[in-house]
Amino acid sequence: EVQLVESGGGLGQPGRSLRLSCAASGFTLEDYAMHWVRQAPGKGLEWVSGVSWNSDRIDYADSVKGRFTISRDNAKNSLYLQMNSLRTEDTALYYCAKDRHKWNYKGYFDSWGQGTLVTVSS
Amino acid sequence: DIQMTQSPSSLSASVGDRVTITCQASQDISNYLNWYQQKPGKAPKLLIYDASNLDTGVPSRFSGSGSGTDFTFTISSLQPEDIATYYCQHHNNLPPWTFGQGTKVEIK
């Protein structure tokens, strides 16, 4: 069974940094593209960043470009999101999500974690 | 960036009713359209991919259709466990892969 468990959320001050982690199990992480999707309180879903299975393709939403960095460590079965220069509008529940098809980078989010809450406030 | 417009934003229907949600893309996305269900306090779940294909284990009362810019999601017979917010999402070509604003489905 696929399991994705996010951690690292919490209270961050504007301008400071947080690092999110996603521990993957039940599948071979290195075969799949992975993504971060966020949801502000009471709002809809926003794709934040994605990394292809072999890391040769990395993309970001304009809202986080230049501030967030996605990375993966397949040996540790983990996905990360380094969040720098935090803004109050980054406050959201952050989900990691797995792409549906092996070796593709297609934006089908077929498995999701339960999310980790990031609150940016002074 | 491609914009996705869903309607309605909310609806109320009776158990057994047929429920339809529409999603319009700001440009042609072929059939690169997914539908997700998000129950309160839970993570989203992929229901339909590529406009009309049910993901594994999804009940057959859910269906999707459309191509180009106009898409439809249907629940043929609404059940109490279908109470959720439903989102469309395009995955045309390259990111950003945007979601519709969501449709909240409630029982009348």
XYZ file of C-alpha atoms in Angstrom:
230
model
C 0.000 0.000 0.000
C 1.314 3.423 -0.968
C 1.950 5.683 2.027
C 3.112 9.275 2.021
C 3.784 10.974 5.340
C 4.617 14.666 5.458
C 6.418 16.395 8.309
C 8.226 19.624 9.076
C 5.329 22.021 9.158
C 4.749 24.506 11.932
C 4.893 28.180 12.678
C 7.337 30.185 10.596
C 8.034 33.888 10.673
C 7.845 36.003 7.525
C 11.201 35.997 5.788
C 12.380 32.860 7.558
C 12.688 29.268 6.334
C 11.097 25.869 6.832
C 11.902 22.487 5.355
C 9.174 19.973 4.662
C 9.775 16.253 4.262
C 7.684 13.480 2.771
C 8.473 9.872 3.643
C 7.347 7.416 0.987
C 6.662 3.708 1.347
C 4.807 0.945 -0.451
C 6.276 1.766 -3.854
C 9.634 2.392 -5.500
C 10.077 6.151 -5.144
C 12.813 6.385 -7.775
C 10.362 5.272 -10.497
C 7.883 8.114 -10.013
C 7.635 11.857 -10.368
C 6.576 13.582 -7.162
C 4.841 16.849 -6.364
C 3.890 19.284 -3.637
C 0.354 20.679 -3.637
C -0.936 23.149 -1.069
C -4.298 24.270 0.235
C -4.747 27.525 2.106
C -7.307 27.381 4.942
C -10.806 27.145 3.470
C -9.483 27.493 -0.074
C -8.839 25.319 -3.112
C -5.848 23.331 -4.291
C -2.688 24.840 -5.751
C 0.093 22.817 -7.378
C 3.371 24.156 -5.945
C 6.244 22.144 -7.384
C 7.112 18.908 -9.141
C 10.228 16.815 -9.767
C 10.524 14.117 -12.413
C 11.502 10.567 -11.479
C 15.159 11.173 -12.402
C 15.229 14.855 -11.310
C 15.972 16.046 -14.841
C 12.835 18.161 -14.755
C 11.891 20.443 -11.861
C 9.125 23.036 -11.978
C 7.581 25.594 -9.670
C 4.460 27.682 -9.528
C 5.190 31.350 -10.153
C 4.030 32.108 -6.608
C 7.003 30.213 -5.114
C 9.632 30.383 -7.859
C 12.974 31.582 -6.527
C 11.967 30.953 -2.906
C 11.155 27.221 -2.729
C 13.347 24.294 -3.741
C 12.113 20.757 -4.290
C 14.476 17.818 -3.994
C 14.388 14.082 -3.569
C 16.588 11.429 -1.995
C 15.551 8.124 -3.476
C 17.932 6.190 -1.241
C 16.080 7.581 1.766
C 12.651 7.249 0.119
C 12.087 10.922 0.764
C 10.892 14.100 -0.940
C 11.669 17.568 0.392
C 10.540 21.151 0.017
C 12.897 23.870 1.228
C 10.834 26.990 1.797
C 12.793 30.248 2.089
C 11.685 33.868 2.373
C 8.332 32.773 3.759
C 5.310 35.017 3.236
C 2.000 35.092 5.059
C 0.324 33.906 1.850
C 2.343 30.653 2.084
C 0.146 29.629 5.012
C -1.435 26.348 3.917
C -1.666 22.607 4.340
C 1.091 21.149 2.197
C 0.523 17.755 0.599
C 3.043 15.591 -1.167
C 1.582 13.624 -4.050
C 2.775 10.840 -6.305
C 2.424 10.887 -10.084
C 0.360 8.027 -11.459
C 2.577 6.506 -14.121
C 6.127 5.182 -13.849
C 8.825 7.276 -15.472
C 6.352 9.945 -16.530
C 6.018 13.544 -15.442
C 2.395 14.163 -16.241
C 0.612 15.791 -13.334
C -1.678 12.916 -12.362
C -1.751 12.975 -8.552
C -2.899 9.475 -7.680
C -1.699 9.184 -4.060
C -1.559 11.894 -1.434
C -0.263 12.236 2.088
C -2.362 13.735 4.876
C -0.508 17.014 4.702
C 1.575 19.152 7.036
C 0.346 22.575 8.114
C 2.564 25.604 7.580
C 1.549 28.835 9.296
C 3.487 31.971 8.482
C 2.943 34.707 11.005
C 4.913 37.134 13.108
C -1.125 29.717 -17.723
C -4.273 27.700 -18.323
C -7.239 28.711 -16.170
C -9.870 26.193 -15.084
C -13.398 27.381 -14.338
C -15.785 25.064 -12.508
C -19.498 25.471 -12.014
C -21.448 25.532 -9.880
C -19.374 26.434 -6.819
C -21.823 24.469 -4.674
C -24.917 22.374 -5.075
C -27.458 20.587 -2.940
C -29.150 17.411 -4.155
C -31.118 14.492 -2.783
C -29.861 10.947 -2.377
C -30.354 9.166 -5.684
C -30.223 12.326 -7.775
C -28.023 12.740 -10.803
C -25.386 15.402 -10.179
C -23.425 17.199 -12.889
C -20.433 19.530 -12.551
C -18.822 21.353 -15.438
C -15.256 22.501 -15.936
C -14.029 24.817 -18.663
C -10.403 25.314 -19.659
C -9.133 28.655 -20.963
C -7.544 26.877 -23.921
C -7.657 23.502 -25.632
C -6.295 20.809 -23.297
C -7.367 17.793 -25.368
C -8.443 15.173 -22.792
C -5.782 16.063 -20.202
C -8.263 16.597 -17.406
C -8.500 14.922 -13.997
C -11.207 14.977 -11.349
C -10.572 14.712 -7.601
C -12.818 14.214 -4.593
C -11.920 15.806 -1.259
C -13.948 14.830 1.776
C -13.889 17.167 4.791
C -10.600 16.954 6.680
C -9.133 14.489 4.194
C -6.622 14.564 1.371
C -7.912 14.702 -2.194
C -8.474 11.445 -4.054
C -8.065 10.950 -7.785
C -11.368 9.733 -9.259
C -11.057 10.227 -13.000
C -8.034 10.779 -15.222
C -7.782 11.758 -18.876
C -11.336 13.100 -18.792
C -13.174 9.780 -18.695
C -11.076 6.997 -17.138
C -12.004 5.836 -13.650
C -9.058 5.347 -11.328
C -8.694 1.966 -9.662
C -11.504 1.104 -7.281
C -13.678 4.140 -8.060
C -17.407 3.269 -8.144
C -19.038 3.238 -11.546
C -21.625 5.857 -10.540
C -18.867 8.401 -11.181
C -18.133 9.340 -14.776
C -16.479 12.043 -16.820
C -16.628 13.258 -20.375
C -15.448 16.017 -22.651
C -12.437 17.174 -24.605
C -10.918 20.412 -25.786
C -12.150 23.086 -23.408
C -15.403 21.722 -21.989
C -15.707 18.857 -19.530
C -18.416 17.271 -17.409
C -18.290 15.211 -14.222
C -21.374 13.193 -13.259
C -22.537 11.227 -10.260
C -25.354 9.084 -11.626
C -27.014 8.418 -8.267
C -25.830 10.567 -5.368
C -24.961 8.650 -2.196
C -24.465 10.055 1.331
C -20.755 9.138 1.179
C -20.329 11.367 -1.895
C -20.539 14.512 0.214
C -17.312 16.265 -0.676
C -15.723 19.012 -2.699
C -14.830 18.038 -6.257
C -11.992 19.614 -8.239
C -11.026 19.454 -11.874
C -7.346 19.803 -12.806
C -5.617 20.007 -16.151
C -2.356 18.230 -16.868
C -1.857 19.459 -20.384
C 1.741 19.512 -21.549
C 3.915 21.252 -18.950
C 3.278 22.851 -15.542
C 1.776 24.790 -13.907
C -1.022 22.252 -13.579
C -3.956 24.253 -12.289
C -7.111 23.207 -10.469
C -10.619 24.516 -10.737
C -11.956 26.369 -7.716
C -13.961 23.375 -6.529
C -17.621 22.371 -6.268
C -19.031 21.570 -2.861
C -21.696 18.854 -3.003
C -24.202 18.611 -0.153
C -27.250 16.478 0.575
C -30.607 18.239 0.476
